Protein backbone atom coordinates (compact mmCIF):
# COMPACT_ATOMS: atom_id res chain seq x y z
CA UNK A 1 0.00 0.00 0.00
CA UNK A 2 2.94 2.29 0.44
CA UNK A 3 3.56 2.21 -3.30
CA UNK A 4 -0.03 3.18 -4.01
CA UNK A 5 0.26 6.11 -1.63
CA UNK A 6 3.53 7.20 -3.27
CA UNK A 7 1.99 6.98 -6.76
CA UNK A 8 -1.10 8.90 -5.76
CA UNK A 9 1.08 11.49 -3.98
CA UNK A 10 3.18 11.82 -7.14
CA UNK A 11 0.08 12.21 -9.26
CA UNK A 12 -1.28 14.80 -6.85
CA UNK A 13 2.01 16.71 -6.91
CA UNK A 14 2.03 16.54 -10.71
CA UNK A 15 -1.56 17.77 -10.88
CA UNK A 16 -0.72 20.63 -8.48
CA UNK A 17 2.29 21.59 -10.58
CA UNK A 18 0.24 21.62 -13.80
CA UNK A 19 -2.55 23.67 -12.23
CA UNK A 20 -3.14 26.74 -14.38
CA UNK A 21 -1.30 25.32 -17.43
CA UNK A 22 -3.57 25.20 -20.48
CA UNK A 23 -4.79 21.70 -21.30
CA UNK A 24 -3.29 21.71 -24.83
CA UNK A 25 0.22 22.33 -23.45
CA UNK A 26 0.23 19.33 -21.16
CA UNK A 27 2.08 16.27 -22.47
CA UNK A 28 -0.46 13.61 -23.27
CA UNK A 29 0.03 10.07 -24.56
CA UNK A 30 -1.40 11.17 -27.94
CA UNK A 31 1.07 14.06 -28.12
CA UNK A 32 3.96 11.75 -27.22
CA UNK A 33 2.85 9.33 -29.93
CA UNK A 34 2.67 12.17 -32.46
CA UNK A 35 6.17 13.35 -31.49
CA UNK A 36 7.48 9.82 -31.99
CA UNK A 37 5.81 9.57 -35.38
CA UNK A 38 7.24 12.98 -36.33
CA UNK A 39 10.76 11.80 -35.43
CA UNK A 40 10.25 8.63 -37.49
CA UNK A 41 9.06 10.64 -40.51
CA UNK A 42 11.96 13.08 -40.12
CA UNK A 43 14.42 10.14 -40.08
CA UNK A 44 12.79 8.58 -43.15
CA UNK A 45 12.93 11.92 -45.00
CA UNK A 46 16.61 12.24 -44.10
CA UNK A 47 17.34 8.73 -45.42
CA UNK A 48 15.35 9.46 -48.60
CA UNK A 49 17.30 12.69 -49.17
CA UNK A 50 20.61 10.86 -48.66
CA UNK A 51 19.57 8.10 -51.08
CA UNK A 52 18.52 10.70 -53.67
CA UNK A 53 21.88 12.41 -53.32
CA UNK A 54 23.70 9.06 -53.74
CA UNK A 55 21.66 8.26 -56.84
CA UNK A 56 22.46 11.70 -58.26
CA UNK A 57 26.20 11.22 -57.62
CA UNK A 58 26.16 7.76 -59.25
CA UNK A 59 24.31 9.16 -62.24
CA UNK A 60 26.77 12.04 -62.60
CA UNK A 61 29.68 9.56 -62.43
CA UNK A 62 28.03 7.31 -65.01
CA UNK A 63 27.50 10.28 -67.33
CA UNK A 64 31.13 11.39 -66.90
CA UNK A 65 32.36 7.84 -67.59
CA UNK A 66 30.14 7.59 -70.65
CA UNK A 67 31.54 10.85 -72.01
CA UNK A 68 35.13 9.88 -71.22
CA UNK A 69 34.97 6.37 -72.64
CA UNK A 70 32.35 6.72 -75.39
CA UNK A 71 34.97 6.42 -78.12
CA UNK A 72 36.42 3.16 -76.77
CA UNK A 73 34.94 0.89 -79.44
CA UNK A 74 35.88 3.26 -82.23
CA UNK A 75 39.36 3.72 -80.79
CA UNK A 76 39.93 -0.05 -80.70
CA UNK A 77 38.92 -0.25 -84.35
CA UNK A 78 41.16 2.62 -85.42
CA UNK A 79 44.17 1.06 -83.64
CA UNK A 80 44.41 -1.48 -86.46
CA UNK A 81 44.70 1.40 -88.93
CA UNK A 82 47.54 2.89 -86.87
CA UNK A 83 49.22 -0.53 -86.73
CA UNK A 84 48.98 -0.93 -90.50
CA UNK A 85 50.46 2.54 -91.08
CA UNK A 86 53.32 1.68 -88.74
CA UNK A 87 53.92 -1.61 -90.55
CA UNK A 88 53.85 0.15 -93.92
CA UNK A 89 56.53 2.61 -92.77
CA UNK A 90 58.75 -0.06 -91.28
CA UNK A 91 58.48 -2.17 -94.45
CA UNK A 92 60.01 0.57 -96.63
CA UNK A 93 63.78 0.00 -96.89
CA UNK A 94 66.11 2.96 -96.21
CA UNK A 95 67.34 3.14 -99.83
CA UNK A 96 63.76 3.47 -101.13
CA UNK A 97 63.04 6.24 -98.59
CA UNK A 98 65.70 8.35 -100.33
CA UNK A 99 64.27 7.71 -103.81
CA UNK A 100 62.76 10.96 -105.13
CA UNK A 101 59.74 9.11 -106.56
CA UNK A 102 58.82 7.53 -103.21
CA UNK A 103 59.89 10.36 -100.89
CA UNK A 104 56.50 12.10 -101.04
CA UNK A 105 54.63 8.83 -100.43
CA UNK A 106 56.77 8.10 -97.36
CA UNK A 107 56.29 11.68 -96.14
CA UNK A 108 52.52 11.31 -96.57
CA UNK A 109 52.40 8.04 -94.63
CA UNK A 110 54.53 9.58 -91.85
CA UNK A 111 52.26 12.67 -91.73
CA UNK A 112 49.19 10.41 -91.50
CA UNK A 113 50.82 8.50 -88.62
CA UNK A 114 51.58 11.76 -86.78
CA UNK A 115 48.01 12.94 -87.32
CA UNK A 116 46.61 9.70 -85.86
CA UNK A 117 48.89 10.09 -82.82
CA UNK A 118 47.71 13.72 -82.42
CA UNK A 119 44.04 12.68 -82.58
CA UNK A 120 44.74 9.90 -80.07
CA UNK A 121 46.33 12.47 -77.74
CA UNK A 122 43.34 14.80 -78.09
CA UNK A 123 41.03 11.99 -76.96
CA UNK A 124 43.16 10.77 -74.06
CA UNK A 125 44.52 7.72 -75.88
CA UNK A 126 48.13 7.08 -74.94
CA UNK A 127 50.64 4.40 -75.79
CA UNK A 128 51.58 1.88 -73.10
CA UNK A 129 55.30 1.92 -72.27
CA UNK A 130 56.82 -1.54 -72.53
CA UNK A 131 60.44 -1.79 -73.71
CA UNK A 132 62.93 -2.37 -70.90
CA UNK A 133 60.25 -2.37 -68.20
CA UNK A 134 59.27 -5.29 -65.98
CA UNK A 135 56.27 -7.23 -67.26
CA UNK A 136 53.07 -5.64 -65.93
CA UNK A 137 50.13 -8.03 -66.45
CA UNK A 138 47.77 -5.04 -66.17
CA UNK A 139 49.29 -3.45 -69.29
CA UNK A 140 51.33 -6.13 -71.07
CA UNK A 141 50.47 -9.48 -72.55
CA UNK A 142 53.49 -11.79 -72.68
CA UNK A 143 53.46 -13.67 -75.97
CA UNK A 144 56.86 -15.37 -75.85
CA UNK A 145 59.84 -15.78 -73.58
CA UNK A 146 63.27 -15.06 -75.05
CA UNK A 147 66.48 -16.33 -73.42
CA UNK A 148 68.63 -13.30 -72.60
CA UNK A 149 71.85 -12.62 -70.74
CA UNK A 150 71.47 -8.83 -71.18
CA UNK A 151 68.12 -8.33 -69.45
CA UNK A 152 66.72 -9.41 -66.12
CA UNK A 153 64.18 -12.25 -66.29
CA UNK A 154 60.65 -10.82 -66.55
CA UNK A 155 61.80 -7.71 -68.42
CA UNK A 156 60.20 -6.74 -71.72
CA UNK A 157 62.82 -7.10 -74.46
CA UNK A 158 60.64 -6.73 -77.56
CA UNK A 159 57.31 -5.10 -78.33
CA UNK A 160 55.36 -7.17 -80.86
CA UNK A 161 52.31 -4.88 -80.87
CA UNK A 162 51.83 -1.55 -79.14
CA UNK A 163 49.40 -1.27 -76.27
CA UNK A 164 47.15 1.71 -75.60
CA UNK A 165 45.25 3.29 -72.71
CA UNK A 166 42.19 5.51 -72.96
CA UNK A 167 42.31 7.89 -70.01
CA UNK A 168 42.99 5.49 -67.10
CA UNK A 169 41.60 2.32 -68.70
CA UNK A 170 43.42 -0.23 -70.79
CA UNK A 171 42.28 -0.12 -74.39
CA UNK A 172 44.60 -2.85 -75.64
CA UNK A 173 47.52 -4.54 -73.87
CA UNK A 174 50.98 -4.37 -75.39
CA UNK A 175 51.94 -7.76 -76.79
CA UNK A 176 55.51 -8.34 -75.74
CA UNK A 177 58.42 -10.75 -75.59
CA UNK A 178 59.85 -11.23 -72.11
CA UNK A 179 63.39 -12.12 -71.10
CA UNK A 180 64.11 -15.38 -69.33
CA UNK A 181 67.28 -17.00 -68.04
CA UNK A 182 69.24 -18.75 -70.78
CA UNK A 183 69.03 -22.56 -70.76
Coordinates of N, CA and C in Angstrom, one line a residue:
X1 N 0.8 -1.2 0.0 CA 0.0 0.0 0.0 C 0.9 1.2 0.0
X2 N 2.1 1.1 0.4 CA 2.9 2.3 0.4 C 3.2 2.8 -1.0
X3 N 3.3 1.8 -1.9 CA 3.6 2.2 -3.3 C 2.4 3.0 -3.9
X4 N 1.2 2.5 -3.5 CA 0.0 3.2 -4.0 C -0.1 4.6 -3.5
X5 N 0.3 4.8 -2.2 CA 0.3 6.1 -1.6 C 1.3 7.0 -2.3
X6 N 2.5 6.4 -2.6 CA 3.5 7.2 -3.3 C 3.1 7.6 -4.7
X7 N 2.5 6.7 -5.4 CA 2.0 7.0 -6.8 C 0.9 8.0 -6.7
X8 N 0.0 7.9 -5.8 CA -1.1 8.9 -5.8 C -0.6 10.3 -5.3
X9 N 0.5 10.2 -4.4 CA 1.1 11.5 -4.0 C 1.8 12.1 -5.2
X10 N 2.5 11.3 -6.0 CA 3.2 11.8 -7.1 C 2.2 12.4 -8.1
X11 N 1.1 11.7 -8.3 CA 0.1 12.2 -9.3 C -0.5 13.5 -8.7
X12 N -0.7 13.6 -7.4 CA -1.3 14.8 -6.8 C -0.3 16.0 -7.0
X13 N 1.0 15.7 -6.8 CA 2.0 16.7 -6.9 C 2.1 17.2 -8.4
X14 N 2.0 16.2 -9.3 CA 2.0 16.5 -10.7 C 0.8 17.4 -11.1
X15 N -0.3 17.0 -10.6 CA -1.6 17.8 -10.9 C -1.5 19.2 -10.3
X16 N -0.9 19.3 -9.1 CA -0.7 20.6 -8.5 C 0.2 21.5 -9.3
X17 N 1.3 20.9 -9.8 CA 2.3 21.6 -10.6 C 1.7 22.1 -11.9
X18 N 0.8 21.3 -12.5 CA 0.2 21.6 -13.8 C -1.0 22.5 -13.7
X19 N -1.4 22.8 -12.4 CA -2.5 23.7 -12.2 C -2.3 25.0 -12.9
X20 N -3.2 25.5 -13.7 CA -3.1 26.7 -14.4 C -2.5 26.6 -15.8
X21 N -1.9 25.5 -16.1 CA -1.3 25.3 -17.4 C -2.4 24.9 -18.4
X22 N -2.5 25.6 -19.5 CA -3.6 25.2 -20.5 C -3.5 23.7 -20.8
X23 N -4.7 23.1 -21.1 CA -4.8 21.7 -21.3 C -4.0 21.3 -22.5
X24 N -3.9 22.1 -23.6 CA -3.3 21.7 -24.8 C -1.8 21.7 -24.7
X25 N -1.2 22.3 -23.6 CA 0.2 22.3 -23.5 C 0.7 21.2 -22.6
X26 N -0.2 20.4 -22.0 CA 0.2 19.3 -21.2 C 0.5 18.1 -22.0
X27 N 1.6 17.5 -21.7 CA 2.1 16.3 -22.5 C 1.0 15.2 -22.2
X28 N 0.5 14.7 -23.4 CA -0.5 13.6 -23.3 C 0.1 12.4 -24.0
X29 N -0.4 11.2 -23.8 CA 0.0 10.1 -24.6 C -0.1 10.3 -26.1
X30 N -1.2 10.9 -26.5 CA -1.4 11.2 -27.9 C -0.3 12.1 -28.5
X31 N 0.0 13.1 -27.7 CA 1.1 14.1 -28.1 C 2.4 13.3 -28.2
X32 N 2.7 12.5 -27.2 CA 4.0 11.7 -27.2 C 4.0 10.8 -28.4
X33 N 2.9 10.2 -28.8 CA 2.9 9.3 -29.9 C 3.1 10.1 -31.2
X34 N 2.5 11.3 -31.3 CA 2.7 12.2 -32.5 C 4.1 12.6 -32.6
X35 N 4.8 13.0 -31.5 CA 6.2 13.3 -31.5 C 7.0 12.2 -32.0
X36 N 6.7 11.0 -31.6 CA 7.5 9.8 -32.0 C 7.3 9.6 -33.5
X37 N 6.1 9.7 -34.0 CA 5.8 9.6 -35.4 C 6.5 10.6 -36.2
X38 N 6.5 11.9 -35.7 CA 7.2 13.0 -36.3 C 8.7 12.7 -36.5
X39 N 9.3 12.2 -35.4 CA 10.8 11.8 -35.4 C 11.0 10.7 -36.5
X40 N 10.1 9.7 -36.5 CA 10.2 8.6 -37.5 C 10.2 9.2 -38.9
X41 N 9.2 10.1 -39.2 CA 9.1 10.6 -40.5 C 10.3 11.5 -40.9
X42 N 10.8 12.3 -39.9 CA 12.0 13.1 -40.1 C 13.1 12.2 -40.5
X43 N 13.3 11.1 -39.8 CA 14.4 10.1 -40.1 C 14.3 9.5 -41.5
X44 N 13.0 9.1 -41.8 CA 12.8 8.6 -43.1 C 13.1 9.6 -44.2
X45 N 12.7 10.9 -44.0 CA 12.9 11.9 -45.0 C 14.4 12.1 -45.2
X46 N 15.2 12.1 -44.1 CA 16.6 12.2 -44.1 C 17.3 11.1 -44.9
X47 N 16.8 9.9 -44.7 CA 17.3 8.7 -45.4 C 17.0 8.9 -46.9
X48 N 15.8 9.3 -47.2 CA 15.4 9.5 -48.6 C 16.2 10.5 -49.3
X49 N 16.5 11.6 -48.6 CA 17.3 12.7 -49.2 C 18.7 12.2 -49.4
X50 N 19.3 11.4 -48.5 CA 20.6 10.9 -48.7 C 20.6 9.9 -49.8
X51 N 19.6 9.1 -50.0 CA 19.6 8.1 -51.1 C 19.5 8.8 -52.4
X52 N 18.7 9.9 -52.5 CA 18.5 10.7 -53.7 C 19.9 11.3 -54.1
X53 N 20.6 11.8 -53.1 CA 21.9 12.4 -53.3 C 22.9 11.3 -53.8
X54 N 22.8 10.1 -53.3 CA 23.7 9.1 -53.7 C 23.4 8.7 -55.2
X55 N 22.1 8.6 -55.5 CA 21.7 8.3 -56.8 C 22.1 9.3 -57.8
X56 N 22.0 10.6 -57.4 CA 22.5 11.7 -58.3 C 24.0 11.6 -58.5
X57 N 24.7 11.3 -57.5 CA 26.2 11.2 -57.6 C 26.6 10.1 -58.6
X58 N 25.9 8.9 -58.4 CA 26.2 7.8 -59.2 C 25.8 8.1 -60.7
X59 N 24.7 8.8 -60.9 CA 24.3 9.2 -62.2 C 25.3 10.1 -62.9
X60 N 25.8 11.1 -62.1 CA 26.8 12.0 -62.6 C 28.1 11.3 -63.0
X61 N 28.5 10.3 -62.1 CA 29.7 9.6 -62.4 C 29.5 8.7 -63.7
X62 N 28.3 8.1 -63.8 CA 28.0 7.3 -65.0 C 28.1 8.2 -66.3
X63 N 27.5 9.4 -66.2 CA 27.5 10.3 -67.3 C 28.9 10.7 -67.7
X64 N 29.7 11.0 -66.7 CA 31.1 11.4 -66.9 C 31.9 10.2 -67.5
X65 N 31.7 9.0 -67.0 CA 32.4 7.8 -67.6 C 31.9 7.6 -69.0
X66 N 30.6 7.8 -69.3 CA 30.1 7.6 -70.7 C 30.8 8.6 -71.6
X67 N 30.9 9.8 -71.2 CA 31.5 10.8 -72.0 C 33.0 10.5 -72.2
X68 N 33.7 10.1 -71.1 CA 35.1 9.9 -71.2 C 35.5 8.7 -72.1
X69 N 34.6 7.6 -72.0 CA 35.0 6.4 -72.6 C 34.0 6.0 -73.8
X70 N 33.3 7.0 -74.3 CA 32.3 6.7 -75.4 C 33.0 6.3 -76.7
X71 N 34.3 6.7 -76.9 CA 35.0 6.4 -78.1 C 35.8 5.1 -78.0
X72 N 35.6 4.4 -77.0 CA 36.4 3.2 -76.8 C 36.3 2.2 -77.9
X73 N 35.1 1.8 -78.3 CA 34.9 0.9 -79.4 C 35.6 1.4 -80.7
X74 N 35.3 2.7 -81.0 CA 35.9 3.3 -82.2 C 37.4 3.3 -82.1
X75 N 37.9 3.6 -81.0 CA 39.4 3.7 -80.8 C 40.0 2.4 -81.0
X76 N 39.4 1.3 -80.5 CA 39.9 -0.1 -80.7 C 40.0 -0.4 -82.2
X77 N 39.0 0.0 -82.9 CA 38.9 -0.2 -84.4 C 40.0 0.5 -85.1
X78 N 40.2 1.8 -84.7 CA 41.2 2.6 -85.4 C 42.6 2.2 -85.1
X79 N 42.8 1.5 -84.0 CA 44.2 1.1 -83.6 C 44.7 0.2 -84.7
X80 N 43.9 -0.6 -85.4 CA 44.4 -1.5 -86.5 C 44.9 -0.6 -87.6
X81 N 44.3 0.5 -87.9 CA 44.7 1.4 -88.9 C 46.1 2.0 -88.6
X82 N 46.2 2.4 -87.3 CA 47.5 2.9 -86.9 C 48.6 1.8 -87.0
X83 N 48.3 0.6 -86.6 CA 49.2 -0.5 -86.7 C 49.6 -0.7 -88.2
X84 N 48.7 -0.7 -89.1 CA 49.0 -0.9 -90.5 C 49.8 0.2 -91.1
X85 N 49.6 1.4 -90.6 CA 50.5 2.5 -91.1 C 51.9 2.3 -90.6
X86 N 52.0 1.9 -89.3 CA 53.3 1.7 -88.7 C 54.0 0.6 -89.5
X87 N 53.3 -0.5 -89.8 CA 53.9 -1.6 -90.5 C 54.3 -1.2 -91.9
X88 N 53.5 -0.3 -92.6 CA 53.8 0.2 -93.9 C 55.1 1.0 -93.9
X89 N 55.3 1.8 -92.9 CA 56.5 2.6 -92.8 C 57.7 1.7 -92.5
X90 N 57.6 0.8 -91.6 CA 58.7 -0.1 -91.3 C 59.1 -1.0 -92.4
X91 N 58.2 -1.3 -93.3 CA 58.5 -2.2 -94.5 C 59.2 -1.5 -95.6
X92 N 59.3 -0.2 -95.6 CA 60.0 0.6 -96.6 C 61.5 0.6 -96.3
X93 N 62.3 0.0 -97.1 CA 63.8 0.0 -96.9 C 64.4 1.4 -97.0
X94 N 65.5 1.6 -96.3 CA 66.1 3.0 -96.2 C 66.5 3.5 -97.6
X95 N 66.9 2.6 -98.5 CA 67.3 3.1 -99.8 C 66.1 3.6 -100.6
X96 N 65.0 3.0 -100.4 CA 63.8 3.5 -101.1 C 63.2 4.8 -100.5
X97 N 63.5 5.0 -99.2 CA 63.0 6.2 -98.6 C 63.7 7.4 -99.2
X98 N 64.9 7.3 -99.7 CA 65.7 8.4 -100.3 C 65.4 8.5 -101.8
X99 N 64.7 7.6 -102.4 CA 64.3 7.7 -103.8 C 63.3 8.9 -104.0
X100 N 63.6 9.8 -104.9 CA 62.8 11.0 -105.1 C 61.3 10.6 -105.5
X101 N 61.1 9.5 -106.2 CA 59.7 9.1 -106.6 C 58.9 8.7 -105.4
X102 N 59.5 8.0 -104.4 CA 58.8 7.5 -103.2 C 58.9 8.5 -102.0
X103 N 59.7 9.5 -102.0 CA 59.9 10.4 -100.9 C 58.6 11.0 -100.5
X104 N 57.8 11.4 -101.4 CA 56.5 12.1 -101.0 C 55.5 11.1 -100.5
X105 N 55.5 9.9 -101.0 CA 54.6 8.8 -100.4 C 55.0 8.5 -99.0
X106 N 56.3 8.4 -98.7 CA 56.8 8.1 -97.4 C 56.4 9.3 -96.5
X107 N 56.6 10.5 -96.9 CA 56.3 11.7 -96.1 C 54.8 11.7 -95.8
X108 N 54.0 11.3 -96.8 CA 52.5 11.3 -96.6 C 52.1 10.3 -95.5
X109 N 52.7 9.1 -95.6 CA 52.4 8.0 -94.6 C 52.8 8.5 -93.2
X110 N 54.0 9.1 -93.1 CA 54.5 9.6 -91.9 C 53.6 10.7 -91.3
X111 N 53.2 11.6 -92.2 CA 52.3 12.7 -91.7 C 50.9 12.1 -91.2
X112 N 50.4 11.1 -91.9 CA 49.2 10.4 -91.5 C 49.4 9.8 -90.1
X113 N 50.5 9.1 -89.9 CA 50.8 8.5 -88.6 C 50.9 9.5 -87.5
X114 N 51.5 10.7 -87.8 CA 51.6 11.8 -86.8 C 50.2 12.3 -86.5
X115 N 49.4 12.4 -87.5 CA 48.0 12.9 -87.3 C 47.2 12.0 -86.5
X116 N 47.3 10.7 -86.7 CA 46.6 9.7 -85.9 C 47.1 9.8 -84.4
X117 N 48.4 9.9 -84.2 CA 48.9 10.1 -82.8 C 48.4 11.4 -82.2
X118 N 48.2 12.4 -82.9 CA 47.7 13.7 -82.4 C 46.2 13.6 -82.0
X119 N 45.5 12.9 -82.9 CA 44.0 12.7 -82.6 C 43.9 11.8 -81.4
X120 N 44.7 10.7 -81.3 CA 44.7 9.9 -80.1 C 45.0 10.8 -78.8
X121 N 46.0 11.6 -78.9 CA 46.3 12.5 -77.7 C 45.2 13.4 -77.4
X122 N 44.5 13.9 -78.4 CA 43.3 14.8 -78.1 C 42.2 14.1 -77.4
X123 N 42.1 12.8 -77.6 CA 41.0 12.0 -77.0 C 41.5 11.1 -75.8
X124 N 42.7 11.4 -75.3 CA 43.2 10.8 -74.1 C 43.7 9.4 -74.3
X125 N 44.0 9.0 -75.6 CA 44.5 7.7 -75.9 C 46.0 7.8 -75.9
X126 N 46.7 7.0 -75.0 CA 48.1 7.1 -74.9 C 48.7 5.7 -75.1
X127 N 49.9 5.7 -75.6 CA 50.6 4.4 -75.8 C 51.1 3.8 -74.5
X128 N 51.1 2.5 -74.3 CA 51.6 1.9 -73.1 C 53.1 1.7 -73.2
X129 N 53.8 2.1 -72.3 CA 55.3 1.9 -72.3 C 55.6 0.4 -72.0
X130 N 56.5 -0.1 -72.7 CA 56.8 -1.5 -72.5 C 58.3 -1.9 -72.5
X131 N 59.0 -1.4 -73.5 CA 60.4 -1.8 -73.7 C 61.3 -1.5 -72.5
X132 N 62.0 -2.5 -72.0 CA 62.9 -2.4 -70.9 C 62.3 -2.3 -69.5
X133 N 61.0 -2.4 -69.5 CA 60.3 -2.4 -68.2 C 59.9 -3.8 -67.7
X134 N 59.7 -4.0 -66.4 CA 59.3 -5.3 -66.0 C 57.9 -5.6 -66.5
X135 N 57.6 -6.8 -66.8 CA 56.3 -7.2 -67.3 C 55.2 -6.8 -66.3
X136 N 54.2 -6.1 -66.7 CA 53.1 -5.6 -65.9 C 51.8 -6.3 -66.5
X137 N 51.3 -7.3 -65.9 CA 50.1 -8.0 -66.4 C 48.9 -7.1 -66.6
X138 N 48.9 -6.0 -66.0 CA 47.8 -5.0 -66.2 C 47.9 -4.2 -67.5
X139 N 49.1 -4.2 -68.1 CA 49.3 -3.5 -69.3 C 50.0 -4.2 -70.4
X140 N 50.6 -5.3 -70.1 CA 51.3 -6.1 -71.1 C 50.8 -7.5 -71.2
X141 N 50.8 -8.1 -72.3 CA 50.5 -9.5 -72.5 C 51.7 -10.2 -73.1
X142 N 52.3 -11.1 -72.3 CA 53.5 -11.8 -72.7 C 53.1 -12.8 -73.7
X143 N 53.7 -12.7 -74.9 CA 53.5 -13.7 -76.0 C 54.5 -14.8 -76.0
X144 N 55.8 -14.4 -75.8 CA 56.9 -15.4 -75.9 C 57.9 -15.0 -74.8
X145 N 58.7 -16.0 -74.4 CA 59.8 -15.8 -73.6 C 61.1 -16.0 -74.4
X146 N 62.0 -15.0 -74.3 CA 63.3 -15.1 -75.0 C 64.4 -15.2 -74.1
X147 N 65.3 -16.2 -74.3 CA 66.5 -16.3 -73.4 C 67.4 -15.1 -73.6
X148 N 67.8 -14.5 -72.5 CA 68.6 -13.3 -72.6 C 69.6 -13.2 -71.4
X149 N 70.8 -12.9 -71.8 CA 71.8 -12.6 -70.7 C 71.9 -11.1 -70.4
X150 N 71.4 -10.3 -71.3 CA 71.5 -8.8 -71.2 C 70.4 -8.3 -70.3
X151 N 69.2 -8.9 -70.2 CA 68.1 -8.3 -69.4 C 67.7 -9.3 -68.3
X152 N 67.2 -8.7 -67.3 CA 66.7 -9.4 -66.1 C 65.5 -10.3 -66.5
X153 N 65.4 -11.4 -66.0 CA 64.2 -12.2 -66.3 C 62.9 -11.5 -65.9
X154 N 61.9 -11.5 -66.8 CA 60.7 -10.8 -66.6 C 60.6 -9.4 -67.1
X155 N 61.7 -9.0 -67.8 CA 61.8 -7.7 -68.4 C 61.4 -7.8 -69.9
X156 N 60.6 -6.8 -70.3 CA 60.2 -6.7 -71.7 C 61.4 -6.4 -72.6
X157 N 61.7 -7.3 -73.6 CA 62.8 -7.1 -74.5 C 62.4 -6.8 -75.9
X158 N 61.1 -7.0 -76.2 CA 60.6 -6.7 -77.6 C 59.1 -6.4 -77.5
X159 N 58.7 -5.4 -78.2 CA 57.3 -5.1 -78.3 C 56.8 -5.6 -79.7
X160 N 55.9 -6.6 -79.6 CA 55.4 -7.2 -80.9 C 54.2 -6.3 -81.4
X161 N 53.4 -5.8 -80.5 CA 52.3 -4.9 -80.9 C 52.1 -3.9 -79.8
X162 N 52.0 -2.6 -80.1 CA 51.8 -1.6 -79.1 C 50.5 -1.7 -78.4
X163 N 50.6 -1.3 -77.1 CA 49.4 -1.3 -76.3 C 49.0 0.2 -76.1
X164 N 47.7 0.4 -75.8 CA 47.2 1.7 -75.6 C 46.2 1.8 -74.4
X165 N 46.2 3.0 -73.8 CA 45.3 3.3 -72.7 C 44.3 4.4 -73.2
X166 N 43.1 4.4 -72.7 CA 42.2 5.5 -73.0 C 41.9 6.1 -71.6
X167 N 42.3 7.3 -71.3 CA 42.3 7.9 -70.0 C 43.0 6.9 -69.0
X168 N 42.3 6.4 -68.1 CA 43.0 5.5 -67.1 C 42.6 4.0 -67.3
X169 N 42.0 3.7 -68.4 CA 41.6 2.3 -68.7 C 42.4 1.7 -69.8
X170 N 42.7 0.5 -69.7 CA 43.4 -0.2 -70.8 C 42.5 -0.4 -72.0
X171 N 43.0 0.0 -73.1 CA 42.3 -0.1 -74.4 C 42.7 -1.4 -75.1
X172 N 44.0 -1.6 -75.1 CA 44.6 -2.8 -75.6 C 46.0 -3.1 -75.0
X173 N 46.2 -4.3 -74.5 CA 47.5 -4.5 -73.9 C 48.6 -4.6 -74.9
X174 N 49.8 -4.2 -74.5 CA 51.0 -4.4 -75.4 C 51.4 -5.8 -75.4
X175 N 51.5 -6.4 -76.6 CA 51.9 -7.8 -76.8 C 53.5 -7.8 -76.9
X176 N 54.1 -8.5 -75.9 CA 55.5 -8.3 -75.7 C 56.2 -9.7 -75.6
X177 N 57.5 -9.6 -75.8 CA 58.4 -10.7 -75.6 C 59.2 -10.4 -74.3
X178 N 59.3 -11.4 -73.4 CA 59.9 -11.2 -72.1 C 61.1 -12.0 -72.0
X179 N 62.1 -11.4 -71.3 CA 63.4 -12.1 -71.1 C 63.2 -13.2 -70.1
X180 N 64.0 -14.3 -70.3 CA 64.1 -15.4 -69.3 C 65.6 -15.8 -69.2
X181 N 65.9 -16.5 -68.2 CA 67.3 -17.0 -68.0 C 67.6 -17.9 -69.2
X182 N 68.9 -17.8 -69.7 CA 69.2 -18.8 -70.8 C 69.3 -20.2 -70.3
X183 N 69.0 -21.1 -71.1 CA 69.0 -22.6 -70.8 C 70.4 -23.1 -70.5

